[in-house]
Coordinates of C-alpha atoms and ligand atoms in Angstrom, one line a residue:
Chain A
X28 CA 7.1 27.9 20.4
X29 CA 10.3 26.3 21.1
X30 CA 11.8 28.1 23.7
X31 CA 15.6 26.4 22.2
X32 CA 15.0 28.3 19.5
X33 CA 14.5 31.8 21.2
X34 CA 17.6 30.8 23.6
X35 CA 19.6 30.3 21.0
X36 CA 18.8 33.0 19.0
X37 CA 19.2 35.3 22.3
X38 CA 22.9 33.7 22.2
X39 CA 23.4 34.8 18.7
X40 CA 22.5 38.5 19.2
X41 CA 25.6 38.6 21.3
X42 CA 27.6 37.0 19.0
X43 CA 28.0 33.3 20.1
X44 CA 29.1 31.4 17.3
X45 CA 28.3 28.4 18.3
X46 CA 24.6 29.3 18.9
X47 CA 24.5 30.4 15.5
X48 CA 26.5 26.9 14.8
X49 CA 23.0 25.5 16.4
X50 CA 20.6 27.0 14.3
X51 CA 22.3 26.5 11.2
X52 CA 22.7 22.4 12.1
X53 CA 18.5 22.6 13.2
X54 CA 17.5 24.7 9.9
X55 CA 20.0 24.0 7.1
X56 CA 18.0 21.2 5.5
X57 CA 14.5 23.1 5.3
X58 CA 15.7 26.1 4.1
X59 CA 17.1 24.6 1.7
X60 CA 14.9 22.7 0.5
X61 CA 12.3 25.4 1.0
X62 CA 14.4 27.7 -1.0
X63 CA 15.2 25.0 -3.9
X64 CA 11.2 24.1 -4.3
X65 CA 11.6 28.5 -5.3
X66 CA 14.4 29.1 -7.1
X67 CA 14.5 26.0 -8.5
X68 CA 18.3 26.2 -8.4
X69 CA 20.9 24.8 -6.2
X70 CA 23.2 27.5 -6.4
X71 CA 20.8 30.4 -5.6
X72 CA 19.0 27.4 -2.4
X73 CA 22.5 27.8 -1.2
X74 CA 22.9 31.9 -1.7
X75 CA 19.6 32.1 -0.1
X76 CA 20.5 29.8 3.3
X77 CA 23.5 32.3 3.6
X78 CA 21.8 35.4 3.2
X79 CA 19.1 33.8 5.8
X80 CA 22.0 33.5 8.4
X81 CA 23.8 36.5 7.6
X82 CA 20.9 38.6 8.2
X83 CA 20.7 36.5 11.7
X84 CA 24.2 37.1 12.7
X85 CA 25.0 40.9 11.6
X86 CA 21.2 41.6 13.2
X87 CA 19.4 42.9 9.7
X88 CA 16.4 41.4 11.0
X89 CA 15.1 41.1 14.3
X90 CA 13.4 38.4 16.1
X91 CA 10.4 38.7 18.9
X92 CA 7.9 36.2 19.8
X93 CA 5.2 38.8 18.6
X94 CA 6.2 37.9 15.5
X95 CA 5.2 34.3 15.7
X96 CA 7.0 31.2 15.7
X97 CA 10.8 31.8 15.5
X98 CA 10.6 28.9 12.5
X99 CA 8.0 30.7 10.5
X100 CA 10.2 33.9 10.7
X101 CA 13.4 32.0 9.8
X102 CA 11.3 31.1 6.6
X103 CA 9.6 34.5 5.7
X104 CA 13.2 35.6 5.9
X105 CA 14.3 32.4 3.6
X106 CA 11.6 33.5 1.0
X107 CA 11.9 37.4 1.0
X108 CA 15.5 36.3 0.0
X109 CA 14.6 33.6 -2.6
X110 CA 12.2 36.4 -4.2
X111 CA 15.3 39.1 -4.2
X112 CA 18.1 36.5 -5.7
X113 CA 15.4 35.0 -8.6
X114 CA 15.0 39.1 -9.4
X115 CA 18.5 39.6 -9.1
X116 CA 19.8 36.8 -11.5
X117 CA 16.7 36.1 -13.7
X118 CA 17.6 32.9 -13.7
X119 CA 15.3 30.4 -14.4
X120 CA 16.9 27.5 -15.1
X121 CA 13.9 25.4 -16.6
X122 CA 10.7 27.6 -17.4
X123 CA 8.4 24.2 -17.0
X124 CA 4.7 25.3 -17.4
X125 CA 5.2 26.2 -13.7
X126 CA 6.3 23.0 -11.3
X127 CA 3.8 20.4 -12.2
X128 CA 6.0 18.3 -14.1
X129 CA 8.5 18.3 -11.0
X130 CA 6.1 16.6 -8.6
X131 CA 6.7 13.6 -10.4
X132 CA 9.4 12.6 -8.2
X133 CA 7.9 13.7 -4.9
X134 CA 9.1 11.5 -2.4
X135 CA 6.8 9.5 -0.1
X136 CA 6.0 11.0 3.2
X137 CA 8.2 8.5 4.6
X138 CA 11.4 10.2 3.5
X139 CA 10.8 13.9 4.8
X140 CA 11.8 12.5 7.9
X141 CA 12.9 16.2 9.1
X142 CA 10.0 17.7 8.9
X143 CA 7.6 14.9 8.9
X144 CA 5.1 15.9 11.5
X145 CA 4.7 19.3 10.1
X146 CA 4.4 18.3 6.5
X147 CA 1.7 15.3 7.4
X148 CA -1.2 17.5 7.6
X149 CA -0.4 20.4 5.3
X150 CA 0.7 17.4 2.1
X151 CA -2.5 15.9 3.1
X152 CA -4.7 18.6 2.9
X153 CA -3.0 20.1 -0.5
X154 CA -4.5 17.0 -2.3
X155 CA -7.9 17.8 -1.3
X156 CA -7.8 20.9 -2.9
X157 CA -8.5 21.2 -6.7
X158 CA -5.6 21.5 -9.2
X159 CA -6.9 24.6 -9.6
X160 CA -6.4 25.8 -6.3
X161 CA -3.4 24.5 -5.8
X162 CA -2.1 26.0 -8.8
X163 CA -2.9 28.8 -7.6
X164 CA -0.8 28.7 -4.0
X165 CA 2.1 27.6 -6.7
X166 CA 1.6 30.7 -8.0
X167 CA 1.1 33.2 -5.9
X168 CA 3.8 31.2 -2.7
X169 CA 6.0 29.0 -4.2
X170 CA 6.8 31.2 -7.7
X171 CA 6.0 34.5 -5.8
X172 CA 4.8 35.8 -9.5
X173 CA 3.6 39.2 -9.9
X174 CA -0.4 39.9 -10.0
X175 CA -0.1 40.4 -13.5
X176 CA 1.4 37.1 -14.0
X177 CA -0.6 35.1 -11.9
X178 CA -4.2 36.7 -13.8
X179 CA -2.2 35.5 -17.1
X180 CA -1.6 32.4 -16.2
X181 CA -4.8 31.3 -14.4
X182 CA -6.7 33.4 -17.2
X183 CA -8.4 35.4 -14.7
X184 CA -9.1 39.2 -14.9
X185 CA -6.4 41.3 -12.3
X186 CA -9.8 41.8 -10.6
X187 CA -10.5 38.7 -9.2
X188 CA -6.9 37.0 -8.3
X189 CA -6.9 38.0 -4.3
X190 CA -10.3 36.4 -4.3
X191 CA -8.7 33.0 -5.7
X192 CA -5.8 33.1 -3.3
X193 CA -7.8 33.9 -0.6
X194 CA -10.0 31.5 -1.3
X195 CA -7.5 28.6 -2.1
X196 CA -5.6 29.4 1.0
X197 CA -8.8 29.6 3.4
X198 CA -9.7 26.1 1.7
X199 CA -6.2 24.9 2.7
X200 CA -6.5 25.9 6.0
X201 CA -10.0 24.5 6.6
X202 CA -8.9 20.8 5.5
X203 CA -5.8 21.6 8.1
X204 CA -7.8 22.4 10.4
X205 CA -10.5 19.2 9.6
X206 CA -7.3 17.1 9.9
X207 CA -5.8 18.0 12.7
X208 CA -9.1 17.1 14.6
X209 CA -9.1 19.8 17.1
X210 CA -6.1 18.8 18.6
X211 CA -3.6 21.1 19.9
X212 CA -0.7 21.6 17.5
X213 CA 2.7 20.7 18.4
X214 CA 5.0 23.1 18.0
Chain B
X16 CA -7.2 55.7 -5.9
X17 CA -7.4 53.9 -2.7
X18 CA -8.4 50.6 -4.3
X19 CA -5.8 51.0 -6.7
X20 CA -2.9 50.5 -4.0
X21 CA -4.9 48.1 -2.5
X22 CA -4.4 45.8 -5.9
X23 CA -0.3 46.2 -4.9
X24 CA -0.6 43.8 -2.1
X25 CA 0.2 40.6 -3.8
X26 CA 3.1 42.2 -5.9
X27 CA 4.2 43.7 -2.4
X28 CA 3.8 40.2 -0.8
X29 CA 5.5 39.1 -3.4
X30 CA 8.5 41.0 -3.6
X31 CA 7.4 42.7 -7.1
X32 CA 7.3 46.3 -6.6
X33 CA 10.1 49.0 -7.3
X34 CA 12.0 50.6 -4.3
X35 CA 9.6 53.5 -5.2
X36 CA 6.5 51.5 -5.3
X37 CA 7.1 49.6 -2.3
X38 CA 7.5 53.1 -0.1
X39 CA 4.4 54.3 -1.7
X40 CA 2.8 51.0 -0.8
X41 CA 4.2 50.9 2.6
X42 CA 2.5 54.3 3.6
X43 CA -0.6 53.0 2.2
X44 CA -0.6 50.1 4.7
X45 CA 0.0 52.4 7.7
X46 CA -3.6 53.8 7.1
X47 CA -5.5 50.9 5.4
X48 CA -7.3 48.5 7.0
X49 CA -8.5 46.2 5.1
X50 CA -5.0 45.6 3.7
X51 CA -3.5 44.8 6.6
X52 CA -6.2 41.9 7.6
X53 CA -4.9 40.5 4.5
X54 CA -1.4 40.9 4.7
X55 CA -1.8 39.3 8.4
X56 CA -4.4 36.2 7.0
X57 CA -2.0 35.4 4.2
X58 CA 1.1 35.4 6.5
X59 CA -0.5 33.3 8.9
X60 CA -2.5 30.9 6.2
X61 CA 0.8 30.2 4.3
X62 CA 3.0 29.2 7.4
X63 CA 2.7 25.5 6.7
X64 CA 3.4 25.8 3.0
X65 CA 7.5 25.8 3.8
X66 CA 6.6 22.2 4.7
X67 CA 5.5 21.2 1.5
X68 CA 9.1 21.6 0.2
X69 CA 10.6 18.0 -0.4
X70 CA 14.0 17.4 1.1
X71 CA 16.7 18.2 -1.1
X72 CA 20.2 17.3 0.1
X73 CA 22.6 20.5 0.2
X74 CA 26.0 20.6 -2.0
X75 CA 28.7 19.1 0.4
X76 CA 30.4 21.7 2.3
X77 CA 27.6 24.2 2.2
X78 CA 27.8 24.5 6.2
X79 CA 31.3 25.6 6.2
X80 CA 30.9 28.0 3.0
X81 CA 28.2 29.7 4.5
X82 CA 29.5 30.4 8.3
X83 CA 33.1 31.0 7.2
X84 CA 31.7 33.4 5.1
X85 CA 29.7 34.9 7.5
X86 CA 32.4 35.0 10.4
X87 CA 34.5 36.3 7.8
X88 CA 32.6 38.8 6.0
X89 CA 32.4 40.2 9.6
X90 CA 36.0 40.5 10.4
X91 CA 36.6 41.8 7.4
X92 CA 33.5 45.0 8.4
X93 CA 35.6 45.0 11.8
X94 CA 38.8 46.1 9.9
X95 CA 36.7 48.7 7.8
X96 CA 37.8 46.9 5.3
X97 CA 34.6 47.0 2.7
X98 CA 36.1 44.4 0.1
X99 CA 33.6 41.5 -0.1
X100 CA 34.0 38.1 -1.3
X101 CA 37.5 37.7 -1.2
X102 CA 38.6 34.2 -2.2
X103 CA 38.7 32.7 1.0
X104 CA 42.5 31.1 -0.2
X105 CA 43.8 34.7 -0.4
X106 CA 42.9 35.5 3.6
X107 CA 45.9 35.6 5.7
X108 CA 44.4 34.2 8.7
X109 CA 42.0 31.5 8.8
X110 CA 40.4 31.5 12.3
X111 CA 39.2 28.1 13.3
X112 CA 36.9 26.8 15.4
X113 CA 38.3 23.4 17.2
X114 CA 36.1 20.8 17.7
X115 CA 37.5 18.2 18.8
X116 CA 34.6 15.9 19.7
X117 CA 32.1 16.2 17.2
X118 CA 32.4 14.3 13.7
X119 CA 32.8 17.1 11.4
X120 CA 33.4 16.9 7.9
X121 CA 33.4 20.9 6.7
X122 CA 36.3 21.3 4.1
X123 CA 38.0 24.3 5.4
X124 CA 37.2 24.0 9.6
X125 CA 37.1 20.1 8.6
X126 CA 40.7 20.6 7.2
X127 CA 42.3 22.6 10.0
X128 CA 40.4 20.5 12.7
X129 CA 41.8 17.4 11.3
X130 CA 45.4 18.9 10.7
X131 CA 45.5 19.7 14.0
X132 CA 43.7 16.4 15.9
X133 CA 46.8 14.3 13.7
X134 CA 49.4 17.0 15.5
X135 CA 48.4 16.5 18.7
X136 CA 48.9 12.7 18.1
X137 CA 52.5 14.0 16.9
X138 CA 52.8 16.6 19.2
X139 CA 51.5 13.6 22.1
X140 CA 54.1 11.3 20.6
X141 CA 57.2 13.6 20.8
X142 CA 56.7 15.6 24.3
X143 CA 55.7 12.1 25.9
X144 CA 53.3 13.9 27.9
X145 CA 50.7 11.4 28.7
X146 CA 47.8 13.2 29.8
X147 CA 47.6 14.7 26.4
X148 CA 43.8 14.2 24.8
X149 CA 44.6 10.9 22.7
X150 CA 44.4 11.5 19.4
X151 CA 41.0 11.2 17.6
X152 CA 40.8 8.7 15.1
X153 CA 41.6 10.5 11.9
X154 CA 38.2 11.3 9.6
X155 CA 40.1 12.7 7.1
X156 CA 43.2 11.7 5.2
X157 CA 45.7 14.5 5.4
X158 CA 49.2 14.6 4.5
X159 CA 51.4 16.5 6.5
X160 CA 55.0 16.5 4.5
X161 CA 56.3 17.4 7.5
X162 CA 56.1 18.2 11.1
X163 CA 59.4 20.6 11.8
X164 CA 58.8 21.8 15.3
X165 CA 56.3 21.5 17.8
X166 CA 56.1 23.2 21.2
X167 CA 54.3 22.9 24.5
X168 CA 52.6 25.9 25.8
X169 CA 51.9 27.1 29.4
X170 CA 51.2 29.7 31.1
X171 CA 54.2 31.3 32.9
X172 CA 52.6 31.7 35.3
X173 CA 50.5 28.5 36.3
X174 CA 47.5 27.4 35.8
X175 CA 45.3 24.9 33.4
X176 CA 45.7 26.6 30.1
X177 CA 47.6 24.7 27.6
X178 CA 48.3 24.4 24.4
X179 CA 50.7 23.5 21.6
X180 CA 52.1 25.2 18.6
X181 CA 53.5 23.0 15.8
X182 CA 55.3 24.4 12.1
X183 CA 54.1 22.1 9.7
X184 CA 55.1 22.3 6.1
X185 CA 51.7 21.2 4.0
X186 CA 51.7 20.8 0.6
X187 CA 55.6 22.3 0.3
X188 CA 53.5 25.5 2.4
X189 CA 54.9 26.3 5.9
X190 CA 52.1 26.7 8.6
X191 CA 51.9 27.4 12.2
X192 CA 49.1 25.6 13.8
X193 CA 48.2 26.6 17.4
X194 CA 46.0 24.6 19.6
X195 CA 45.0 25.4 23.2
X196 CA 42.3 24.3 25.7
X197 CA 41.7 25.2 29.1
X198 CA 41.0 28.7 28.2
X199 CA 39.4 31.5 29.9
X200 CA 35.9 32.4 28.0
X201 CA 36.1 35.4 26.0
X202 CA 33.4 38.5 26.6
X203 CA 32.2 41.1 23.7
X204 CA 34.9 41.1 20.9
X205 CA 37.6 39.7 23.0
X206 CA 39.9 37.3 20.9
X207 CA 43.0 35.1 21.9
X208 CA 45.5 36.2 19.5
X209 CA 49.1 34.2 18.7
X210 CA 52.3 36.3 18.4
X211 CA 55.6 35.6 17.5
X212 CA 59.1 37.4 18.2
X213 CA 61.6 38.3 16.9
X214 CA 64.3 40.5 19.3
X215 CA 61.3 41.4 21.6
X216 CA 59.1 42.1 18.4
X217 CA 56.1 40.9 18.1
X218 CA 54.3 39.8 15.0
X219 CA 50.7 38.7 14.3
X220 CA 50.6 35.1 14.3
X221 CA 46.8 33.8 14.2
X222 CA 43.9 35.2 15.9
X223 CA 40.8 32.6 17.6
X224 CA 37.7 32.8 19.7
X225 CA 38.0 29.3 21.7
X226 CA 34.3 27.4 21.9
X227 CA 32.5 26.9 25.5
X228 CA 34.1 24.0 26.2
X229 CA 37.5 26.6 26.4
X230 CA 39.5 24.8 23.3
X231 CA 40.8 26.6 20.3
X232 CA 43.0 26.5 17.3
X233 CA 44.4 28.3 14.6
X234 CA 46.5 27.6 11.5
X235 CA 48.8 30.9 10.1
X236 CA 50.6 31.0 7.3
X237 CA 54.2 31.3 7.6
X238 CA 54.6 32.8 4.2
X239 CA 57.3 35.0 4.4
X240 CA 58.1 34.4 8.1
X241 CA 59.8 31.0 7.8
X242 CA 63.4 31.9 8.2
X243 CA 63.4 34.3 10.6
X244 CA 65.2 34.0 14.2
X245 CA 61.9 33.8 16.0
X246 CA 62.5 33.5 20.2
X247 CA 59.4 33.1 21.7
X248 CA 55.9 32.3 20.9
X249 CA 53.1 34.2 22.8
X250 CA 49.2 33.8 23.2
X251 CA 47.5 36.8 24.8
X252 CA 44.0 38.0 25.7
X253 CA 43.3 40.9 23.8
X254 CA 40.2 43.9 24.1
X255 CA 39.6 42.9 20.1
X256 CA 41.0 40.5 16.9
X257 CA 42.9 43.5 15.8
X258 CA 45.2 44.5 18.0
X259 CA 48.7 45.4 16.3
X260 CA 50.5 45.2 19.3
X261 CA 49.9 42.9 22.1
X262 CA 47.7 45.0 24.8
X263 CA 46.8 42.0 27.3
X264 CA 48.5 39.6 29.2
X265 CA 50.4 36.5 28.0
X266 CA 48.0 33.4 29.2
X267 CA 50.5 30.8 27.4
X268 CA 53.8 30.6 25.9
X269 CA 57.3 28.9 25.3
X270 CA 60.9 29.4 23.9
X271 CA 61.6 28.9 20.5
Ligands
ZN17 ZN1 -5.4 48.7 1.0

């Protein structure tokens, strides 16, 4: 828990601009990139990093630390709006046979400098995982498609789909948790 | 018919249900257990997955379009005024956050900041006053046609507040930009606002919020209010941004 993060978000619930300044220089870059690897689109990425901050300022949402780490909430908050804007405008810019073709250019581990040590374990346990199954946490996280779409797409009966994600996501979290050896997380 | 709801979970995780739906949905959680667990084991299961996003470079300015948008949205709530996305060239008042000693490169704050570091340098250059902060290097180029007045500003009554007030004309446009440091921090919606007057009148001249270190500027457009016989300039400490009629005391200003 970073305790920076709490302070500074204490600051912003009594309206200190330059606390909010803070947050928005620590988080722009992953939630927008988080956002863009949803909508697929640079204008909504940037619609979706302003609603985030709006909702942070003018107090839409609140914060506690029962509600886990302030990051994770910041990006809940992130995708809730990614999933309202794509509804919203419909817009989907290239309907690719979901985002396969866009991992072409995926850059080496080298360049997410930001958000390096977070992405190590979670990049490296993703290619365990079958194409399958990772198709499948496209799906369901990234794309945030409906459960009829998802059963249409991985030609599964509507029956069995929360199996498959929880199963692809429990298999995610077990090669995490293989990787990261035991070892406390830093957070 | 239980089960049934139960099947809404991903669409609800997923932001895919109606307004109606997702009430229905909602009251179904309250009671069911099982849905819950799952709700809770996918939140925390998909934490990491943000950090699969590869880093994609914003549009440049993004940082000042989203928080002068923010800080402006709000002012406008303050006023009751419900109008939303207003072309930020049509507002009146452009409050601005001075930072003098970070590199900044936002195109609206970025613009202001910049305006103003290169009047100080100006402002520096024609008061002779040599304790003035010297001049930051200039980030930005930015053409100022012309500087027509500038004036120091103190507090008639003593003390380390100070500031200067310059008319520029930008771009054939007449501006007022006000700079001050030194300034007393501000509590709850208190705001330093800039007056100018005419015969004892005052008029709304700029509004800002300084930042901790106590500095603050604003530019104001002088639209309208060129050729009038202003007097005296006038920063005070008011209870909130809107006040029509100066209600605190004057912490800094000069003749005209
Ligand atoms: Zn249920």
């Amino acid at each position: 828990m970073s305790i920076q993060d709490e302070e500074l978000y204490r600051r912003v619930l009594h309206k200190d601009k330059d606390a909010l300044e803070s947050l928005y220089d620590k988080y722009e870059k992953l939630l927008f990139s988080f956002s863009y690897k949803m909508t697929n689109n640079r204008e909504l990425s940037e619609e979706v990093v302003q609603d985030v901050f709006m909702k942070l300022w003018t107090q839409k949402g609140t914060y506690d630390s029962s509600k886990g780490k302030f990051s994770s909430w910041l990006l809940t908050i992130a995708r809730n709006a990614a999933i309202d804007l794509m509804r919203k405008k419909k817009e989907t810019p290239y309907e690719l046979e979901e985002r396969d073709a866009l991992q072409a250019n995926e850059p080496s581990i080298e360049e997410m400098y930001e958000w390096k040590e977070e992405a190590t374990v979670v990049r490296q346990a993703m290619t365990v995982l079958k194409e399958e199954q990772q198709r499948v946490i496209r799906l369901f996280y990234f794309d945030a498609k409906s459960h009829r779409e998802i059963a249409e797409r991985l030609e599964l009966p509507l029956g069995t789909v929360k199996g498959r994600i929880r199963m692809a996501l429990k298999h995610l979290q077990t090669e995490m948790i293989r990787r990261e050896g035991g070892e406390e997380r830093h957070e | 018919m239980s089960e049934k709801r139960c099947d809404m979970l991903i669409d609800y995780f997923n932001g895919q249900l109606t307004d109606e739906e997702e009430k229905q949905f909602e009251e179904h959680l309250e009671t069911c257990e099982s849905c819950q667990a799952e709700l809770d084991e996918w939140r925390s299961l998909t934490e990491d997955l943000p950090y699969l996003s590869e880093p994609v470079e914003p549009e440049s300015g993004m940082k000042d379009r989203v928080l002068s948008s923010i800080f402006d949205e709000e002012e406008q709530e303050e006023t009751g005024n419900e109008q939303k996305n207003i072309e930020r060239e049509q507002k009146k008042e452009e409050p601005v956050l001075f930072q003098p000693k970070k590199k900044r490169n936002w195109a609206v704050w970025g613009l202001a900041a910049a305006l103003t570091a290169s009047l100080i340098g100006n402002a520096a250059f024609l008061t002779q006053t040599p304790e003035t902060v010297a001049p930051e290097p200039s980030e930005e180029e930015v053409v100022i046609d012309n500087l027509q007045q500038a004036l120091t500003l103190q507090n008639p009554e003593g003390g380390e507040a100070n500031g200067r007030a310059s008319m520029v004309a930008n771009d054939g446009e007449a501006q007022l930009v006000v700079q001050a440091e030194q300034l007393d921090a501000l509590s709850g919606d208190e705001a330093y606002q800039v007056w100018l007057l005419e015969e004892g009148e005052p008029v709304r001249a700029g509004t800002f919020v300084p930042n901790e270190e106590g500095t603050g500027a604003v530019t104001y457009p002088m639209e309208g209010l060129q050729d009038r016989n202003w007097e005296t300039l006038a920063i005070t400490k008011e209870p909130g941004p809107d006040s029509e009629t100066p209600q605190g005391d004057i912490v800094l200003a000069s003749e005209i």
